[in-house]
Amino acid sequence: MSEWSNWSGSVRFTPAAVVVPENEEELARIIRRAGDEKQTVRVSGAGHSSTPLVQTPDILVSMKNFNGFVARDGATIAIRGGTMLTEANEIFLEHGLALENLGDVDLQALAGAIGTGTHGTGRNLRTMSNHLVGGRLVNGKGEIVDFSIKDDPDFTLAARVALGTLGIFTELRLKLVPAFHLHRKEWCTHIEDCMVNLDKLIASNRNFDFYWYPRSDEAKLRTLNIPGTGPKDIPYAWCQKERTGWSGDVIPRSRGNKFDEIEYWLPIENGPPCFEEIRQRIKDVHRKDVGWRVLYRTVAADEAMLSGAYGRASATISMHHNASLPHDAFFRDIEPYLTKYGGRPHWGKKHYQTATNLKQLYPRWDHFQGIRRSMDPEGVFMNAYLRTIFEEG
Ligand SMILES: Cc1cc2nc3c(=O)[nH]c(=O)nc-3n(C[C@H](O)[C@H](O)[C@H](O)COP(=O)(O)OP(=O)(O)OC[C@H]3O[C@@H](n4cnc5c(N)ncnc54)[C@H](O)[C@@H]3O)c2cc1C
């Protein structure tokens, strides 16, 4: 069997088997057999997570046969559970619909992006997971479960960010918004000017984020607004690029160089002081070795049980480092600055937390665990890494 690698190359393993089921019944049989034989089953999306979420010594499921449009009901589209995000965006647009926000790239699988609470930026915009209003999955007992927010709100709030631990999605139902254009602008300024004006920049743009570059102290600002809205000028910054188009075309950016990343969600009011402490620490200790950017974004509060933004509007701060260079010492040194301000780690990015700490961070942690155990009582979906984040001791 050949080696599996994630996008950055920092997670590698060789499963005993890669299975590519044709339909739900075959997937259910695979899971039941694995349960009988005490094997671990994991499912991969596009492998863009840098935590070992999909690692398994036994069975890795590829959902490439579960692809494309299923049905439409008003603004809700049902799509098959292995559909890639780029393709999903095209399908939504054909129906005059769109996700209200996207992250930095559109290369993930839709179920993978939803599974870790993938987010973009925007004070009033929630994570992609919040579009999920129902779906179908095969749980750890090999049962096919059809759920909806109307009939089972709690289950849906658990399923929105579940790291593939409740089951394997064969269908996702997403409530979307009418398709829309955005005007994207990229600006350059000094970080001090950005920080002095941060609240205004966040409040006056639909989407706003910035990158800080440790070696130059420059900040690259990105603003996206519905054409004809948003500030025309930022007096202390100069516009380097601009573009208008469908949201799905202008929000994602291309990513050439491979990197590893640590990202935390903080209560929004803790974002600026936390960023300033990290900035000082990087300047004092890491700037010689780390020239990579630090990204600052905002996300609206939501109710998904394991969402980083559960119950609180959030600022997110992420540190990047070249995938070919060691990142561990850098990320481990910065993480305490993030946890000190009440941060929750992004599930798809590097972090060093275990169940004992994590359970303190999510008010509905125990509720989620109850649902997880009911869906997968024998732990068919639990790999060694997931046990460290979900099981204490
Ligand atoms: C270049 C790059 C840019 C990124 N930009 C952002 C960003 O802007 N914002 C952000 O929040 N994150 C970002 N991320 C992180 C990324 O969005 C998440 O790690 C996401 O989960 C990756 O999706 P994937 O399809 O690659 O899933 P994988 O990494 O393959 O899997 C993620 C999880 O989803 C589960 N899963 C996959 N398919 C299914 C299924 N059918 N049913 C049930 N579970 C399933 C897997 O088991 C796993 O637990 C970025 C990552 C990279 C490498």
mmCIF file of C-alpha atoms and ligand atoms in Angstrom, residues 7 42-49 53-54 63 81 103-105 108-109 111-113 116 118-119 163-164 167-169 255 259 297 346 348-349, ligand 1:
data_model
loop_
_atom_site.group_PDB
_atom_site.id
_atom_site.type_symbol
_atom_site.label_atom_id
_atom_site.label_comp_id
_atom_site.label_asym_id
_atom_site.label_seq_id
_atom_site.Cartn_x
_atom_site.Cartn_y
_atom_site.Cartn_z
ATOM 1 C CA TRP A 7 -0.789 18.786 1.765
ATOM 2 C CA ARG A 42 -10.785 7.125 8.782
ATOM 3 C CA VAL A 43 -11.976 9.144 5.811
ATOM 4 C CA SER A 44 -9.875 11.701 3.954
ATOM 5 C CA GLY A 45 -11.028 14.832 2.191
ATOM 6 C CA ALA A 46 -8.308 16.701 0.295
ATOM 7 C CA GLY A 47 -5.678 16.183 3.023
ATOM 8 C CA HIS A 48 -5.336 19.903 3.791
ATOM 9 C CA SER A 49 -5.385 19.417 7.570
ATOM 10 C CA LEU A 53 -7.063 13.504 11.677
ATOM 11 C CA VAL A 54 -7.163 11.040 8.823
ATOM 12 C CA MET A 63 -15.171 9.284 -1.102
ATOM 13 C CA GLY A 81 -20.397 13.724 0.591
ATOM 14 C CA GLY A 103 -11.480 30.533 3.513
ATOM 15 C CA ASP A 104 -8.184 31.291 1.833
ATOM 16 C CA VAL A 105 -8.376 28.413 -0.634
ATOM 17 C CA GLN A 108 -10.601 21.195 0.241
ATOM 18 C CA ALA A 109 -13.413 18.662 0.077
ATOM 19 C CA ALA A 111 -17.083 17.671 3.989
ATOM 20 C CA GLY A 112 -13.444 18.134 5.047
ATOM 21 C CA ALA A 113 -13.747 21.917 5.285
ATOM 22 C CA THR A 116 -12.947 21.171 11.024
ATOM 23 C CA THR A 118 -13.134 26.122 8.225
ATOM 24 C CA HIS A 119 -13.651 29.891 8.235
ATOM 25 C CA LEU A 163 -13.793 15.826 12.674
ATOM 26 C CA GLY A 164 -15.270 12.739 11.025
ATOM 27 C CA GLY A 167 -19.786 9.083 10.771
ATOM 28 C CA ILE A 168 -18.845 9.447 7.140
ATOM 29 C CA PHE A 169 -21.011 11.956 5.279
ATOM 30 C CA ARG A 255 -1.123 29.173 -2.421
ATOM 31 C CA PHE A 259 3.591 25.763 4.848
ATOM 32 C CA ARG A 297 -9.063 37.482 10.875
ATOM 33 C CA HIS A 346 -8.186 25.260 14.878
ATOM 34 C CA GLY A 348 -7.189 21.273 11.133
ATOM 35 C CA LYS A 349 -3.955 23.037 12.110
HETATM 36 C C1 LIG B 1 -3.353 26.024 1.877
HETATM 37 C C2 LIG B 1 -4.367 25.895 2.992
HETATM 38 C C3 LIG B 1 -5.235 26.939 3.222
HETATM 39 C C4 LIG B 1 -6.178 26.834 4.264
HETATM 40 N N1 LIG B 1 -6.999 27.904 4.504
HETATM 41 C C5 LIG B 1 -7.868 27.854 5.538
HETATM 42 C C6 LIG B 1 -8.701 28.966 5.850
HETATM 43 O O1 LIG B 1 -8.667 30.006 5.189
HETATM 44 N N2 LIG B 1 -9.549 28.855 6.906
HETATM 45 C C7 LIG B 1 -9.598 27.735 7.678
HETATM 46 O O2 LIG B 1 -10.372 27.701 8.643
HETATM 47 N N3 LIG B 1 -8.837 26.653 7.394
HETATM 48 C C8 LIG B 1 -7.980 26.698 6.349
HETATM 49 N N4 LIG B 1 -7.199 25.605 6.071
HETATM 50 C C9 LIG B 1 -7.440 24.372 6.819
HETATM 51 C C10 LIG B 1 -8.416 23.472 6.050
HETATM 52 O O3 LIG B 1 -9.538 24.178 5.583
HETATM 53 C C11 LIG B 1 -8.947 22.358 6.989
HETATM 54 O O4 LIG B 1 -7.870 21.644 7.508
HETATM 55 C C12 LIG B 1 -9.921 21.410 6.263
HETATM 56 O O5 LIG B 1 -10.444 20.499 7.188
HETATM 57 C C13 LIG B 1 -9.248 20.622 5.169
HETATM 58 O O6 LIG B 1 -10.213 19.994 4.372
HETATM 59 P P1 LIG B 1 -9.848 18.672 3.566
HETATM 60 O O7 LIG B 1 -10.921 18.405 2.575
HETATM 61 O O8 LIG B 1 -8.468 18.741 3.065
HETATM 62 O O9 LIG B 1 -10.030 17.590 4.712
HETATM 63 P P2 LIG B 1 -9.013 16.602 5.405
HETATM 64 O O10 LIG B 1 -7.895 17.372 5.972
HETATM 65 O O11 LIG B 1 -8.700 15.507 4.455
HETATM 66 O O12 LIG B 1 -9.966 16.072 6.571
HETATM 67 C C14 LIG B 1 -10.433 16.947 7.572
HETATM 68 C C15 LIG B 1 -11.453 16.230 8.458
HETATM 69 O O13 LIG B 1 -12.658 16.038 7.728
HETATM 70 C C16 LIG B 1 -13.037 14.675 7.799
HETATM 71 N N5 LIG B 1 -13.771 14.315 6.580
HETATM 72 C C17 LIG B 1 -13.387 14.439 5.302
HETATM 73 N N6 LIG B 1 -14.345 13.961 4.484
HETATM 74 C C18 LIG B 1 -15.354 13.534 5.271
HETATM 75 C C19 LIG B 1 -16.629 12.930 5.029
HETATM 76 N N7 LIG B 1 -17.094 12.656 3.795
HETATM 77 N N8 LIG B 1 -17.405 12.625 6.096
HETATM 78 C C20 LIG B 1 -17.005 12.872 7.368
HETATM 79 N N9 LIG B 1 -15.803 13.429 7.643
HETATM 80 C C21 LIG B 1 -14.998 13.768 6.603
HETATM 81 C C22 LIG B 1 -11.718 13.924 7.941
HETATM 82 O O14 LIG B 1 -11.882 12.642 8.488
HETATM 83 C C23 LIG B 1 -10.986 14.841 8.896
HETATM 84 O O15 LIG B 1 -11.359 14.598 10.214
HETATM 85 C C24 LIG B 1 -6.249 25.668 5.054
HETATM 86 C C25 LIG B 1 -5.357 24.600 4.813
HETATM 87 C C26 LIG B 1 -4.422 24.729 3.795
HETATM 88 C C27 LIG B 1 -3.438 23.606 3.565
#
